[in-house]
Structure formats: C-alpha cells, structure tokens
PDB file of C-alpha atoms and ligand atoms in Angstrom:
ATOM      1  CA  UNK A  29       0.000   0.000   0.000  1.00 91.00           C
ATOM      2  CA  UNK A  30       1.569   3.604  -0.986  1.00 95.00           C
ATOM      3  CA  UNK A  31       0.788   5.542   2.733  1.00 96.00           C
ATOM      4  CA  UNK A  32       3.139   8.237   0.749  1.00 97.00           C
ATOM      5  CA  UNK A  33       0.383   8.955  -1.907  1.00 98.00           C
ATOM      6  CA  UNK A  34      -2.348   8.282   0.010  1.00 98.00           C
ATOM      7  CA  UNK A  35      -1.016  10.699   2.384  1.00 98.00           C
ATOM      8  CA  UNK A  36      -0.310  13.770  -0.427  1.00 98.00           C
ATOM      9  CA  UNK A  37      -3.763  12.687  -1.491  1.00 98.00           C
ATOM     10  CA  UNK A  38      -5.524  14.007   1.971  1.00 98.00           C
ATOM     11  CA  UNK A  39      -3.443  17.067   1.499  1.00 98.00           C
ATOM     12  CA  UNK A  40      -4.279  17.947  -1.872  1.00 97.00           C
ATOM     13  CA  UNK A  41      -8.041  17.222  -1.105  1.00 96.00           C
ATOM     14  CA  UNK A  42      -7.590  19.529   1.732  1.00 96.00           C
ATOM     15  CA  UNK A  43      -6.258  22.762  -0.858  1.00 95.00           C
ATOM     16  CA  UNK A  44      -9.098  21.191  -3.648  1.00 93.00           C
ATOM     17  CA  UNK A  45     -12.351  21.932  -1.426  1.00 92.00           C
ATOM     18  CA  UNK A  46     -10.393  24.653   1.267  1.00 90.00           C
ATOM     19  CA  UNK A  47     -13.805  26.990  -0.978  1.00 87.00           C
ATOM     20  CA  UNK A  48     -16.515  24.680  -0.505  1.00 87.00           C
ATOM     21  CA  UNK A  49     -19.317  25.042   1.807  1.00 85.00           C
ATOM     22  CA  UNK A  50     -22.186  23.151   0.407  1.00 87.00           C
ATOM     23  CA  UNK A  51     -22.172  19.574   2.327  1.00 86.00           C
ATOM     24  CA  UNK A  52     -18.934  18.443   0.109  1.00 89.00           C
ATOM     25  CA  UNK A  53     -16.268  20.301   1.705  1.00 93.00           C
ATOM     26  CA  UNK A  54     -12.509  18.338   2.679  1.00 96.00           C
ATOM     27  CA  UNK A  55     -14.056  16.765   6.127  1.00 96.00           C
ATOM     28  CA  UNK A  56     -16.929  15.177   3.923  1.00 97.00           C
ATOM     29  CA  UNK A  57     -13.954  13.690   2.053  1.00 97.00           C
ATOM     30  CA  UNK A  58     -12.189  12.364   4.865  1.00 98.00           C
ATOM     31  CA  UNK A  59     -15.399  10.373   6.380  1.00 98.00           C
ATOM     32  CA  UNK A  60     -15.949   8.815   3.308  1.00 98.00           C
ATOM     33  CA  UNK A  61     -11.944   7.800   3.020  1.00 98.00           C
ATOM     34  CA  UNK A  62     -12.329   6.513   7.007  1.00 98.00           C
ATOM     35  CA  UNK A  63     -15.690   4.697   6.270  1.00 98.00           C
ATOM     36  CA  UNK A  64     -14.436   3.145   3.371  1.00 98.00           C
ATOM     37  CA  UNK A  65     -11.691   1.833   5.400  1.00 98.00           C
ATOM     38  CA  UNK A  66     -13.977   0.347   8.082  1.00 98.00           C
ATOM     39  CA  UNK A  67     -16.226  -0.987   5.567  1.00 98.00           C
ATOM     40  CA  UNK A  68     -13.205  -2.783   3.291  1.00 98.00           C
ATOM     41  CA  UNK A  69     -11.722  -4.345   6.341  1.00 98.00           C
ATOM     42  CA  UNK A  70     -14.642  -6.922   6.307  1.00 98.00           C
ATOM     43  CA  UNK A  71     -14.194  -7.699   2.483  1.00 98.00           C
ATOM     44  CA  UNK A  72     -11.419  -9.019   0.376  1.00 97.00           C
ATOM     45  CA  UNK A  73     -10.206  -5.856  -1.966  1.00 98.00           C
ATOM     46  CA  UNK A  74      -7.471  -3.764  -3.117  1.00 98.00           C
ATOM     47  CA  UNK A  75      -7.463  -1.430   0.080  1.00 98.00           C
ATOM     48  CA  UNK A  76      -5.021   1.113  -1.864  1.00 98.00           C
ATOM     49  CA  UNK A  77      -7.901   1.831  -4.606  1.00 98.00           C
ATOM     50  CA  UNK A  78     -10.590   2.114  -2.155  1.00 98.00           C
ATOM     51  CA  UNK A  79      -8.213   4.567  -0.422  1.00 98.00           C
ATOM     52  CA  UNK A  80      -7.225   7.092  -3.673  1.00 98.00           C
ATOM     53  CA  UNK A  81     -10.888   6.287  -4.832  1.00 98.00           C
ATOM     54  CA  UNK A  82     -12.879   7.540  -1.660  1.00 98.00           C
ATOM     55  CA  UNK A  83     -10.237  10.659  -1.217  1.00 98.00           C
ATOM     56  CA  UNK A  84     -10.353  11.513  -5.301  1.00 97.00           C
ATOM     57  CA  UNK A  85     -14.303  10.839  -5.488  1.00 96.00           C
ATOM     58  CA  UNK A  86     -15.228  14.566  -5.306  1.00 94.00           C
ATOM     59  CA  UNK A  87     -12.117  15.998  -6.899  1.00 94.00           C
ATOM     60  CA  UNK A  88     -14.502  16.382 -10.184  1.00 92.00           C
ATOM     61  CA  UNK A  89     -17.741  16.594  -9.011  1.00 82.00           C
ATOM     62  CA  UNK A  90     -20.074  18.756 -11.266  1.00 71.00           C
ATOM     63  CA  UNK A  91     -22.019  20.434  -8.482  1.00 67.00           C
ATOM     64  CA  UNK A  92     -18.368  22.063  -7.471  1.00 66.00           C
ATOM     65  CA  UNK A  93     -16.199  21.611 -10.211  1.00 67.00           C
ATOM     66  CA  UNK A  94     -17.222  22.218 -14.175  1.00 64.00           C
ATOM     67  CA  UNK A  95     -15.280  19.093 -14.720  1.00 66.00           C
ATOM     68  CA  UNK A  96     -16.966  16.124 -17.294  1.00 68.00           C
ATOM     69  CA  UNK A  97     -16.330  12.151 -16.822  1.00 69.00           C
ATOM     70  CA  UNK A  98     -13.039  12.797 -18.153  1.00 87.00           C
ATOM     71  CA  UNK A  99     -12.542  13.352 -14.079  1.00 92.00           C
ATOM     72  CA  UNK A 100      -9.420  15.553 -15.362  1.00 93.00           C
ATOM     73  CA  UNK A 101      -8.664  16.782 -11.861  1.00 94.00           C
ATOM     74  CA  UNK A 102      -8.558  13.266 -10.291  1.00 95.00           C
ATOM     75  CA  UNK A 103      -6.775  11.990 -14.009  1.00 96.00           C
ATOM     76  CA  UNK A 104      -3.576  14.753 -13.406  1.00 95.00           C
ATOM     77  CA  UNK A 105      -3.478  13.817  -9.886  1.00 97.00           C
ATOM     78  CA  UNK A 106      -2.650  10.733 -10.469  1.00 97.00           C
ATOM     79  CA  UNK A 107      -0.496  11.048 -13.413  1.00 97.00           C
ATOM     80  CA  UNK A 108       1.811  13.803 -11.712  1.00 97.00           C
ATOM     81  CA  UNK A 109       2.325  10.991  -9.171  1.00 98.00           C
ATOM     82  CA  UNK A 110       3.355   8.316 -11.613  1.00 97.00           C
ATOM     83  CA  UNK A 111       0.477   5.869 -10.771  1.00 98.00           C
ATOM     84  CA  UNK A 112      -0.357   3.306 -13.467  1.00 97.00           C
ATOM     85  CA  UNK A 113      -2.235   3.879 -15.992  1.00 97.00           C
ATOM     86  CA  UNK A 114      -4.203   0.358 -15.830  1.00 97.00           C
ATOM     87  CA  UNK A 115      -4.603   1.563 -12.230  1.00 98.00           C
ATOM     88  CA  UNK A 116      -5.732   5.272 -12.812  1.00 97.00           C
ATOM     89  CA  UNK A 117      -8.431   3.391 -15.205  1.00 97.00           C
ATOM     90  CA  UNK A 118      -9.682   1.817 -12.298  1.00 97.00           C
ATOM     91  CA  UNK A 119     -10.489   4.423  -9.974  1.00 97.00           C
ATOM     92  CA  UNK A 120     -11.914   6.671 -12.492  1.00 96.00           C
ATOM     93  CA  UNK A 121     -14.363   4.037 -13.500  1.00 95.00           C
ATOM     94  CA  UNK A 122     -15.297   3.687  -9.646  1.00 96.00           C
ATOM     95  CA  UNK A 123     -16.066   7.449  -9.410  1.00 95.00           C
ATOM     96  CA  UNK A 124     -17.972   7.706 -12.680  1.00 93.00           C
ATOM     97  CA  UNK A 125     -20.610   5.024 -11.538  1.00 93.00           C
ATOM     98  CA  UNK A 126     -20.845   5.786  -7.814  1.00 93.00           C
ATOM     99  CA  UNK A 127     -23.127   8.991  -7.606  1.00 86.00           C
ATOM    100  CA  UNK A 128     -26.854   8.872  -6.776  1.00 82.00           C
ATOM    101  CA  UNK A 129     -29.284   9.399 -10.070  1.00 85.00           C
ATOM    102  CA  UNK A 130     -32.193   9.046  -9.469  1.00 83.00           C
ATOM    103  CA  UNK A 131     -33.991   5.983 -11.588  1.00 84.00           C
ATOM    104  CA  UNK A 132     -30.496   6.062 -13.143  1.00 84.00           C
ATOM    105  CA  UNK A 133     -28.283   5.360 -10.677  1.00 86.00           C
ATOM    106  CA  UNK A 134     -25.448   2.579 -10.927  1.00 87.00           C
ATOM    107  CA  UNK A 135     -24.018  -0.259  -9.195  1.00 93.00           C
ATOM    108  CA  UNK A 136     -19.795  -0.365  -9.538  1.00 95.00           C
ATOM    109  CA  UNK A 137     -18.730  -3.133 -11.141  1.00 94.00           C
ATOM    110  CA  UNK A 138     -15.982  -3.967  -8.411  1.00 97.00           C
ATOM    111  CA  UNK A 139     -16.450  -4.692  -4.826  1.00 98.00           C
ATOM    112  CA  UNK A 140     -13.892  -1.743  -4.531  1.00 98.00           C
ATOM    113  CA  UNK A 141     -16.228   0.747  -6.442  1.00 98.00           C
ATOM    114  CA  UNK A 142     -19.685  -0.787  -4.362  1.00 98.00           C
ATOM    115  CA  UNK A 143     -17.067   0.032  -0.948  1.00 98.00           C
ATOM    116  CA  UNK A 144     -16.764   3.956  -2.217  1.00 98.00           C
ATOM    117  CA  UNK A 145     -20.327   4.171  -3.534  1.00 97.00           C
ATOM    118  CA  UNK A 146     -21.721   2.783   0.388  1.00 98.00           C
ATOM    119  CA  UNK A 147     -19.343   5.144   2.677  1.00 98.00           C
ATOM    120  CA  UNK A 148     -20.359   8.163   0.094  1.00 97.00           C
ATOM    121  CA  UNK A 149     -23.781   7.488   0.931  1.00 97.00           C
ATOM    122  CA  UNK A 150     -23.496   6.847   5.006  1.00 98.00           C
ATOM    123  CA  UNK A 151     -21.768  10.217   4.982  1.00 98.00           C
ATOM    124  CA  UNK A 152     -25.956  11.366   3.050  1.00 98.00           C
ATOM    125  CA  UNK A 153     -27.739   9.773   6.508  1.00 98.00           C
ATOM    126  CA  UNK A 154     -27.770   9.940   9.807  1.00 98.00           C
ATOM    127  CA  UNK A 155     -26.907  13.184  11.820  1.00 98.00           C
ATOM    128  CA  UNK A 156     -24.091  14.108   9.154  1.00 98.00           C
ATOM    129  CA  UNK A 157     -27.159  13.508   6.187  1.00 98.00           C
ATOM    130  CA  UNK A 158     -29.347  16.188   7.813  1.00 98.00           C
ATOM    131  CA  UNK A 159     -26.476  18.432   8.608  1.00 97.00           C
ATOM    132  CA  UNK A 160     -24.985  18.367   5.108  1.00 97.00           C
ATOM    133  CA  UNK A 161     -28.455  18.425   3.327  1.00 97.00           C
ATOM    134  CA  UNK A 162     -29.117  21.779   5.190  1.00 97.00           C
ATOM    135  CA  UNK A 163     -25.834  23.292   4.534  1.00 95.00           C
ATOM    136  CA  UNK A 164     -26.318  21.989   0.233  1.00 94.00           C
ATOM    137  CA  UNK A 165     -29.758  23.692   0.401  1.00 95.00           C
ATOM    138  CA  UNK A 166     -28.676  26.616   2.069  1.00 94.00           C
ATOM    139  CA  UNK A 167     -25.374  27.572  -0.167  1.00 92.00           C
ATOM    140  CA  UNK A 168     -27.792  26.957  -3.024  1.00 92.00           C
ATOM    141  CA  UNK A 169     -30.951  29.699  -1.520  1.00 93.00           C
ATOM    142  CA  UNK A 170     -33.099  26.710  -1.338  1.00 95.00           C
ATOM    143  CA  UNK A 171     -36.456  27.055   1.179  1.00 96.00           C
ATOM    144  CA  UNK A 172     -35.731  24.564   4.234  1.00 97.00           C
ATOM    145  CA  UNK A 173     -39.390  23.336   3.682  1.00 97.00           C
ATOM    146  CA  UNK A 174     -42.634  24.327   1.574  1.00 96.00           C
ATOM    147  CA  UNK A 175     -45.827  22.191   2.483  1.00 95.00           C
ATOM    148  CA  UNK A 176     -47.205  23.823  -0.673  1.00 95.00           C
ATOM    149  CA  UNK A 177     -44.461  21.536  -2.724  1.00 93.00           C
ATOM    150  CA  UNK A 178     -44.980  18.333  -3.013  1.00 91.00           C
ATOM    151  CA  UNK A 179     -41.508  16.254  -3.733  1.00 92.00           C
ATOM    152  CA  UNK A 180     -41.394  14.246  -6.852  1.00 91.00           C
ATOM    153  CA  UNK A 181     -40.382  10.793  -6.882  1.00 89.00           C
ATOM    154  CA  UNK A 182     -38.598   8.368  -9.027  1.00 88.00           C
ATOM    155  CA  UNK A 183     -36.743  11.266 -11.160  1.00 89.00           C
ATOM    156  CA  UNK A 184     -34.353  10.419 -13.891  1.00 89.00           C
ATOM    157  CA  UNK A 185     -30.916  11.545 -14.129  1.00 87.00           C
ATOM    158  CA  UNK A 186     -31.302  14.598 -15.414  1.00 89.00           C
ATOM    159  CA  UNK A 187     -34.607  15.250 -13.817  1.00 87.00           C
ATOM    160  CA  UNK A 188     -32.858  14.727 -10.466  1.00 84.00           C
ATOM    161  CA  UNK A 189     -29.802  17.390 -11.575  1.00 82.00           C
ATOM    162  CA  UNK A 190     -32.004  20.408 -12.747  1.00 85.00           C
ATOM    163  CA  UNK A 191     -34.408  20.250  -9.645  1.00 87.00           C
ATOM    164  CA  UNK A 192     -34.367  22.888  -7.447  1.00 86.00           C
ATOM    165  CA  UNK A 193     -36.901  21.994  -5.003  1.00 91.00           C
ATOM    166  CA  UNK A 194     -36.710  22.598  -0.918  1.00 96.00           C
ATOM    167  CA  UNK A 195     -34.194  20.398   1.369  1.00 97.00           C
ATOM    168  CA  UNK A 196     -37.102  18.272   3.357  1.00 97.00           C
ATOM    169  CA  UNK A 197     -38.328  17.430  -0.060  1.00 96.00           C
ATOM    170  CA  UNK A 198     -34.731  15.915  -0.814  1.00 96.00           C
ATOM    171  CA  UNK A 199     -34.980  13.322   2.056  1.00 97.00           C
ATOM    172  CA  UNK A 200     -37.645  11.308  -0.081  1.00 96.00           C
ATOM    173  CA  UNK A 201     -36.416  11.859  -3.446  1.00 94.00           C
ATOM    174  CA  UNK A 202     -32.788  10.706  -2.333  1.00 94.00           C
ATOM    175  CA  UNK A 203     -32.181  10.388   1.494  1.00 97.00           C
ATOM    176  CA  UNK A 204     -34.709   7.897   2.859  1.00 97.00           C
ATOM    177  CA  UNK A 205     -34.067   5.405  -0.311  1.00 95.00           C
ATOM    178  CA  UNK A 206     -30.116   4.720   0.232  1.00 96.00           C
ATOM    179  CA  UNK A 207     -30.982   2.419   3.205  1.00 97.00           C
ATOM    180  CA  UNK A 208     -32.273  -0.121   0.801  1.00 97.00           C
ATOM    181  CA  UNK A 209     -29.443   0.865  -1.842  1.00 96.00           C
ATOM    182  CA  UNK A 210     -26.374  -0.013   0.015  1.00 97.00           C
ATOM    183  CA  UNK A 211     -24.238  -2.504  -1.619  1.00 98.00           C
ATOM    184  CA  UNK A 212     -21.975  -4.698   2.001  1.00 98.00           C
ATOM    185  CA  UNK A 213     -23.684  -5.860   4.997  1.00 98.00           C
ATOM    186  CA  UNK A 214     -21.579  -3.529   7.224  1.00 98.00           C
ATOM    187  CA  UNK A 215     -22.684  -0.589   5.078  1.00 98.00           C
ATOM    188  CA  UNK A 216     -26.179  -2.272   5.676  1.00 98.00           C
ATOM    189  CA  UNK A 217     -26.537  -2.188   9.366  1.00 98.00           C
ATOM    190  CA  UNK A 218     -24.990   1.343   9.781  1.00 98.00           C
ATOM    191  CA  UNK A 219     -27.635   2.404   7.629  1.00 98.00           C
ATOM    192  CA  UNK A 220     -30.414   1.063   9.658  1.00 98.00           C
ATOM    193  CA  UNK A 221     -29.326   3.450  12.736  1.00 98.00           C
ATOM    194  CA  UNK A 222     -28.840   6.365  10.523  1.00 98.00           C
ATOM    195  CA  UNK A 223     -32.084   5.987   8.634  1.00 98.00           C
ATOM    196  CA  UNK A 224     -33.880   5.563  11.952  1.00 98.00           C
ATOM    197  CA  UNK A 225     -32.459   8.535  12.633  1.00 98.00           C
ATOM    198  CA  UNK A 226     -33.243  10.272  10.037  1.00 98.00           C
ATOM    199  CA  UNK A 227     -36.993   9.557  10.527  1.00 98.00           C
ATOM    200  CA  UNK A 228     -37.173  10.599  14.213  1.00 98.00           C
ATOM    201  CA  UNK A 229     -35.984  14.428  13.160  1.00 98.00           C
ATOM    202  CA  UNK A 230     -38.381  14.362  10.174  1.00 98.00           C
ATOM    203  CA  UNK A 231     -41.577  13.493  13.065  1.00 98.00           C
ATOM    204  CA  UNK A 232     -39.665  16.242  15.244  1.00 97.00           C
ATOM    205  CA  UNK A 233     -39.361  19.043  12.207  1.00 98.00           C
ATOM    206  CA  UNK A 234     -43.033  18.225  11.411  1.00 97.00           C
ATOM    207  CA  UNK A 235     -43.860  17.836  15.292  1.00 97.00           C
ATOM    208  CA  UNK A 236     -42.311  21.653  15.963  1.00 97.00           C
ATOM    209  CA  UNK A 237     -43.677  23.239  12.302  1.00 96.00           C
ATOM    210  CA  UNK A 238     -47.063  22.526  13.443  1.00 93.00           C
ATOM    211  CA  UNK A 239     -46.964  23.614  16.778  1.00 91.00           C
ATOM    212  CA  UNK A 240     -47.509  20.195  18.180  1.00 88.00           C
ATOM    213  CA  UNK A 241     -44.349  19.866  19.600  1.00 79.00           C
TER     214      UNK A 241
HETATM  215  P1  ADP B 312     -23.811  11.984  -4.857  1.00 78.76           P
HETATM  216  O1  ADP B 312     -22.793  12.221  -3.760  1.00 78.76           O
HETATM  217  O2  ADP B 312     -24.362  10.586  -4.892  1.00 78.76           O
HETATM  218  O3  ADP B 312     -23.375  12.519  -6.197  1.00 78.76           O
HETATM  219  P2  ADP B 312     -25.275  14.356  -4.508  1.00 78.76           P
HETATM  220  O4  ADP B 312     -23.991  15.039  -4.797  1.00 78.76           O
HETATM  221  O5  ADP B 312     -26.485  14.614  -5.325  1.00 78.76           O
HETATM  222  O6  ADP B 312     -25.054  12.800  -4.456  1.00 78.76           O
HETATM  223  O7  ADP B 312     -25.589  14.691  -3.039  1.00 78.76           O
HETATM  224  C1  ADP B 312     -24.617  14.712  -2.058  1.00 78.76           C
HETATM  225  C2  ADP B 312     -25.201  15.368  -0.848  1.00 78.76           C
HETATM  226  O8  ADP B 312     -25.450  16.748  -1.084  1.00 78.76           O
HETATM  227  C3  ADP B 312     -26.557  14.808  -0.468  1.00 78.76           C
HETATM  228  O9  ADP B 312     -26.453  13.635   0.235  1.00 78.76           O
HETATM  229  C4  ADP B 312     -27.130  15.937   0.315  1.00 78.76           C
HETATM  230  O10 ADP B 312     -26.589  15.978   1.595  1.00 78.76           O
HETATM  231  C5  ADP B 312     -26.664  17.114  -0.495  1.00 78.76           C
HETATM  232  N1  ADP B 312     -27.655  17.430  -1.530  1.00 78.76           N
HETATM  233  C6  ADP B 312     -27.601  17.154  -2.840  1.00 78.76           C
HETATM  234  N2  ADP B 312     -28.716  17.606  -3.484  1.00 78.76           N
HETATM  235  C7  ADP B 312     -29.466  18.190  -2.525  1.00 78.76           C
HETATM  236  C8  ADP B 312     -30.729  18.856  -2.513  1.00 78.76           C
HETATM  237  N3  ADP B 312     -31.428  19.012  -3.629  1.00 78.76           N
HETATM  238  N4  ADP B 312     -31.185  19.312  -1.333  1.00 78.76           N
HETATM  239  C9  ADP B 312     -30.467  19.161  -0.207  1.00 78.76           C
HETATM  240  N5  ADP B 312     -29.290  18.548  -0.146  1.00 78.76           N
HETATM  241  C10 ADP B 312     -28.786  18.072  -1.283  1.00 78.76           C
HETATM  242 NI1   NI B 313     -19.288  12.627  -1.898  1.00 78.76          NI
END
C-alpha cells in the first residue's frame, strides 16, 4: 500500500475543497476515506484503490467543479504521481458510476467501487445527512421546507440534476431510499441506525412546524 500517496492525497483534497461550503467540503472527504476503510476491512479488496478512490471521489464533481467524466482533476493527480495507468483506469471508472441518479443510478462493477459508492452514501444519513443536506440547500438559496411543494419521486438523471426543489423534499427523493441501496452488509446495518435517525428528526421538524411539539 503507498501511505506516501495516500497521504499527499488528503493534502491535496484539503487545498481542492479549502472553498466549498455546500455539504462536500474536505471533512466530507475524509469520512468517506475513514468509512471506506472500516467498511473494506470486512471484504477481500485492493485497500489502496478504495483509499485514492474515496479521497479523489469529489475531486470532479459537477455540483463544485465544471469538470466532465473525463474526471481531469482526479486523471492529473494521479499522473503527476506516476500511478499506473491500468490503475488510474480503475479508480476513475469507480467514481464515474458511484453517484446517486435518481432511476439512473449505478451499481460499480468492483467490490472496490460498491465500498466507495456505500461510505459516500453513510456520509448522506444519519446526523451528518441532515447536517450536510441543510448546509447543500442553504449555499444553493433553497427554502428549508414548503408544504405547498410536493416532492417528486422516481426522477431520472437529469430530472434529479435540474431540480431545485426545498431540502425536506430531498430526504424522499434521495435520502430515505439509500438504506435499501447499500451494496456490504456492514454498510447495511450502519444504515439502519442512521435511517432511523433520520426519521425521528423528520416526526420532530413536522412535530415543531405545526406547533404540536
Ligand atoms: P452523490 O454524492 O451521490 O453525487 P449528490 O452530490 O447529489 O449525491 O448529493 C450529495 C449530498 O449533497 C446529499 O447527500 C445531500 O446531503 C446534499 N444534496 C444534494 N442535493 C441536494 C438537494 N437538492 N437538497 C439538499 N441537499 C442536497
Ligand atoms: Ni461525496
């Protein structure tokens, strides 16, 4: 395993998102790179590509970047440090298939790429979920909650990018449904608890809106 790149790796995702306040900033980063690590100590993997892949798996993300699949940011990385090519090939096919789309979301191919896509989405639930979907909807002026807007469900790819809609609303069309998306068993029963969670704050936000509470 090659701590030394792994290593430059947290430091250069810590420069990449120092700007980014919307849920996906360098501490989202380093859950997903220590949940990934939890997660791929009960399976039998490459642990140095579930490494570079959970701390690269934001380094092109369109909602911060105006990068394409080409992942160029993640691509140079990795070529300025002399990793092979065979290699790089690997990890950028792991990031292009782990993010959530809606009715078009993917499963990864490789137990390494279904590690990344489960500690990505722990890091969506629990207390972290709620805290990070607030901050998203509040760097992009979204309403906390509208009862007058319903949420839409099963959206398609591009339905899912272009809506704007209020942060509650979010829970249903993405939150609530990773719990029966995740790919390992340990990703599984962490995502019980969160979900639960998740659920309990929901009856609370609703409780307290209405006065009931
Ligand atoms: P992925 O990481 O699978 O690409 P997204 O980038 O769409 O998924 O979402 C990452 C996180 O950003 C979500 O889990 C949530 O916390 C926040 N987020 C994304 N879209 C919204 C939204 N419309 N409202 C509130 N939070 C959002
Ligand atoms: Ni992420």
């Amino acid at each position: 395993m090659n701590e030394v790149l792994i290593n430059k790796t947290i430091e250069k995702a810590k420069e990449t998102f120092k700007n980014e306040y919307s849920g996906h900033d360098f501490w989202h980063t380093l859950r997903v790179y220590n949940i990934a690590k939890a997660i791929a100590k009960n399976e039998k993997c490459d642990m140095e590509i579930v490494c570079l892949a959970a701390l690269l798996h934001d380094f092109d993300d369109a909602k911060i970047t105006n990068s394409t699949t080409e992942l160029e940011n993640a691509t140079r990385w990795l070529n300025e440090n002399h990793y092979q090519q065979k290699r790089i090939d690997w990890i950028k096919e792991i990031i292009n298939s782990i993010s959530f789309k809606g009715v078009d979301t993917k499963t990864p191919k490789t137990i390494e790429g279904k590690i990344v896509q489960d500690a990505d989405r722990l890091d969506a639930l629990g207390a972290m979920g709620i805290a990070r979907a607030f901050a998203y909807g509040g760097s992009k002026g979204r309403e906390m909650w509208n009862p007058n807007e319903p949420y839409i469900d099963n959206m398609n790819e591009e339905e899912y990018r272009k809506n704007n809609g209020n942060t509650i609303n979010h829970f249903y069309e993405k939150l609530l449904k990773l719990k029966d998306m995740m790919n390992t068993d340990t990703a599984k029963k962490i995502a019980e608890h969160r979900h639960d969670y998740m659920e309990k704050f929901l009856e609370e936000f609703y409780g307290e809106w209405n006065g009931e509470k």
